[in-house]
XYZ file of C-alpha atoms in Angstrom:
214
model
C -6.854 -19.272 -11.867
C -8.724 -22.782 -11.376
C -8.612 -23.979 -7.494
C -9.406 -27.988 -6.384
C -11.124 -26.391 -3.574
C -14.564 -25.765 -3.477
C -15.961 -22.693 -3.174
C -18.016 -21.661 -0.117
C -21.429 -19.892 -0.797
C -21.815 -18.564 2.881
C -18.069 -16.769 2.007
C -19.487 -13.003 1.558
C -16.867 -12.607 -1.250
C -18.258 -16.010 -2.707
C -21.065 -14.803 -5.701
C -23.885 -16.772 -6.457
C -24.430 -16.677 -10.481
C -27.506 -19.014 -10.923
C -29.931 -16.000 -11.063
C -28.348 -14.511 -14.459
C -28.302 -18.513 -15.741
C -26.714 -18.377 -19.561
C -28.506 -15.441 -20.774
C -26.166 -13.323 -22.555
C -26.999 -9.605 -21.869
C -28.786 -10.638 -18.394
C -27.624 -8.379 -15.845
C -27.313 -8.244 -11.885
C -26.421 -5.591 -9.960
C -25.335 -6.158 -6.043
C -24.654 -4.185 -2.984
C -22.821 -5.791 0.054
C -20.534 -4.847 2.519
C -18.273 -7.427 3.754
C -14.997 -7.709 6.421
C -11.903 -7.473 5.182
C -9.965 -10.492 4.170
C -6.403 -10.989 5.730
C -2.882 -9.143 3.560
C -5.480 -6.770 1.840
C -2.965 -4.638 0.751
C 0.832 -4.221 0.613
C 2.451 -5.852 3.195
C 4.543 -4.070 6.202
C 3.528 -0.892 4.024
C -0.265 0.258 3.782
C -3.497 -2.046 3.302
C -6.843 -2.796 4.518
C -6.834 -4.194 8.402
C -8.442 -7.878 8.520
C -12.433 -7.770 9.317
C -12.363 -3.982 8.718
C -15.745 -3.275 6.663
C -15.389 -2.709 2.431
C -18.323 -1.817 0.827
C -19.020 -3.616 -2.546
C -20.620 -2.189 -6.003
C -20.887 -5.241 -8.233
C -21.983 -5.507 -11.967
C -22.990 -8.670 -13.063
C -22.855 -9.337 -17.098
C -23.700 -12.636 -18.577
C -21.949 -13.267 -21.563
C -21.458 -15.930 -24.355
C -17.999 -17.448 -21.972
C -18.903 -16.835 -18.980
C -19.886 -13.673 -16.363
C -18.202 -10.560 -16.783
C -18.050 -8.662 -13.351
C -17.261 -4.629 -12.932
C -17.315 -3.322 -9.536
C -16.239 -0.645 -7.158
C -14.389 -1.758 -3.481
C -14.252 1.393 -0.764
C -12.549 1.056 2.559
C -10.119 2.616 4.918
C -6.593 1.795 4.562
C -4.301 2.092 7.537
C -0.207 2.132 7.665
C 2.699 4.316 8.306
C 3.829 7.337 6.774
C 7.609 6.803 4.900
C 8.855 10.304 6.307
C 8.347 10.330 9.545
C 6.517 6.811 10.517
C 3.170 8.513 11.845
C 0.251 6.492 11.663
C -1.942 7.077 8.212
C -5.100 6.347 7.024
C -6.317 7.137 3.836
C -9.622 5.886 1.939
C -9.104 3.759 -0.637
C -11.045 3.187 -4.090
C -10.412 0.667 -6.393
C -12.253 -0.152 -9.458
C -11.709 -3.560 -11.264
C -13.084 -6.007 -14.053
C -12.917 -9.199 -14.245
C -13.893 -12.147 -16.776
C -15.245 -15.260 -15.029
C -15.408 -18.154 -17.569
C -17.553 -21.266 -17.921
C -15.358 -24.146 -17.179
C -16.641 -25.955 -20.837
C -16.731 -22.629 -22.772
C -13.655 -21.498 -24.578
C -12.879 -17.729 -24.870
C -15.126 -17.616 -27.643
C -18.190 -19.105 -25.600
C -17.951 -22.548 -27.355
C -18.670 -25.277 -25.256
C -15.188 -27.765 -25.689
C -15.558 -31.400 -24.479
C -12.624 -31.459 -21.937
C -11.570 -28.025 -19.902
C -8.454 -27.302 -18.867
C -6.382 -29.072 -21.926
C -4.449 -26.203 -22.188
C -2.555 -25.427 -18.705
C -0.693 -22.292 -19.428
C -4.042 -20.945 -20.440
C -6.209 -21.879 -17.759
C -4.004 -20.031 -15.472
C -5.020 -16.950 -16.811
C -7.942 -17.366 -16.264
C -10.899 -17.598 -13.617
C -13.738 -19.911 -13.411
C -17.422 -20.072 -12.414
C -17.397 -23.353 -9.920
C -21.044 -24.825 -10.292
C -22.349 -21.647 -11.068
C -20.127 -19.737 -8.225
C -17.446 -16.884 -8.702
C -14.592 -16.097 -5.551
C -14.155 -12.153 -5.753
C -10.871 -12.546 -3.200
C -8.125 -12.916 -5.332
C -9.741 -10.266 -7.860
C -10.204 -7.686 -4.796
C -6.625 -8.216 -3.690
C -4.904 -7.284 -7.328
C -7.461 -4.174 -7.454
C -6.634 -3.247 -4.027
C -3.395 -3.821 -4.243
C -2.718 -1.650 -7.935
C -5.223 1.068 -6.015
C -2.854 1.650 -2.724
C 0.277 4.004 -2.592
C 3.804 2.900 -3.307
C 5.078 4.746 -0.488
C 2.175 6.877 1.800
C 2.601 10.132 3.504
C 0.923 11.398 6.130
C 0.746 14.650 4.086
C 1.828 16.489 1.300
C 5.750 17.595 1.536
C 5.499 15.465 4.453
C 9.477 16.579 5.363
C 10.534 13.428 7.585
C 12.630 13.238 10.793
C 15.928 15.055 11.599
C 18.965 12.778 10.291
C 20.739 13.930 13.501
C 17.981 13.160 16.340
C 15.073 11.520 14.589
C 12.931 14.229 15.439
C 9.967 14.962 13.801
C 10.456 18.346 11.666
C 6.683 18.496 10.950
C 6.119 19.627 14.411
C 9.082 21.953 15.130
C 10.235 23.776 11.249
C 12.751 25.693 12.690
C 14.342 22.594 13.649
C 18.492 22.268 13.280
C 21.548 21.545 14.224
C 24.875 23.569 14.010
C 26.622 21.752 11.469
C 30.719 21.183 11.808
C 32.600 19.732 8.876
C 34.429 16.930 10.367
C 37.445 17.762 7.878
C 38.118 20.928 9.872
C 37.442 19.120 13.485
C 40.755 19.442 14.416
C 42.000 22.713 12.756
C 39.322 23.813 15.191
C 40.412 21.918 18.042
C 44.021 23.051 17.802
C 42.665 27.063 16.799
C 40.972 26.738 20.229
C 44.426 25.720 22.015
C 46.367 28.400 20.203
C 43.892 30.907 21.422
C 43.984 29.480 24.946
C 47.529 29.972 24.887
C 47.562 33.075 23.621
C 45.185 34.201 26.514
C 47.411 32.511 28.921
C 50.488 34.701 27.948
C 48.857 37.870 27.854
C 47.744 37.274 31.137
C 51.256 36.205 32.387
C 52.815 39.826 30.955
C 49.934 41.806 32.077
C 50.965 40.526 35.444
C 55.174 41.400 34.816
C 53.864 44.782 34.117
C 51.559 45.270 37.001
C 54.714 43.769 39.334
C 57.116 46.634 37.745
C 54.701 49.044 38.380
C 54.891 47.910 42.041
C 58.215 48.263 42.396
């Protein structure tokens, strides 16, 4: 996508491209670690804490439009796990490729007199800026496609206990006695009866033991 602003070359995620100039088939291949930029990841679920360090394995293609770049990010992502909201950090790989086109080539590598005629297209599509290329917005998508949905701190992770919150991780033989509120009341009233019933056979036990007095 084309941005008014310009880019900044001391940005770690800002490339410098003058080196490969327009030779197609000129390669460059680049190490770096950098920190982190901010919302690396899914947000309120998993991602990649701001300034944490992500090591960078870049592949820099010249071609006829533009630079074509292949790389590797790696990193540790942090969040919480869905189940039972324990902490969880995983480490994250994501590959990604991305076409950076020369602001007067077309997608064919044709220079064209005036770039950006066609809006909805440019869109699509990212630019080298005076011979600069801002790996940001293509880390984020990468990063973003690379992280879980929905993390768990492990496998069959089995949540917390509907009835406390507890965690059942740490305690399996975890439960509660179960009473189907339907039958509440039948049990309430059973109890009575039986309370009753208790009371009366104490009442002629004690006729029986006054006869036997007498």
């Amino acid at each position: 996508m084309a941005s008014n602003a310009r880019l900044d070359h001391r940005n770690p995620l800002v490339i410098d491209t003058h080196e490969l100039g327009r030779r197609p088939g000129a390669l460059q291949r680049l190490t770096r670690e950098v920190d982190a930029p901010r919302d690396l990841g899914i947000q309120g679920v998993v991602g990649v804490p701001e300034g944490a360090p992500m090591e960078l394995e870049l592949r820099l293609e010249s071609v006829m439009e533009g630079v074509l770049v292949t790389g590797t990010a790696r990193a540790t992502a942090k969040g919480e796990c869905v189940r039972c909201l324990e902490p969880v950090e995983l480490e994250l790989e994501a590959d990604f490729q991305e076409m950076f086109t020369y602001p007067d080539a077309d997608d064919r590598g044709r220079v064209i007199a005036e770039p950006g005629d066609d809006a909805e297209d440019d869109e699509d599509r990212l630019f080298i800026e005076d011979g600069l290329i801002d790996l940001e917005p293509v880390l984020r998508d990468a990063v973003v496609l690379a992280l879980p949905m929905q993390p768990v701190c492990q496998e069959g992770c089995p949540g917390l206990c509907s009835e406390c919150g507890a965690r059942l991780a740490d305690d399996p033989d975890h439960h509660h006695d179960a009473v189907d509120i339907r039958w509440a009341a039948l049990q309430g009233f059973a109890d009575s009866l039986e309370a009753g019933d208790k009371d009366e056979m104490s009442g002629a036990e004690a006729g029986v033991d006054e006869k036997q007095e007498k």
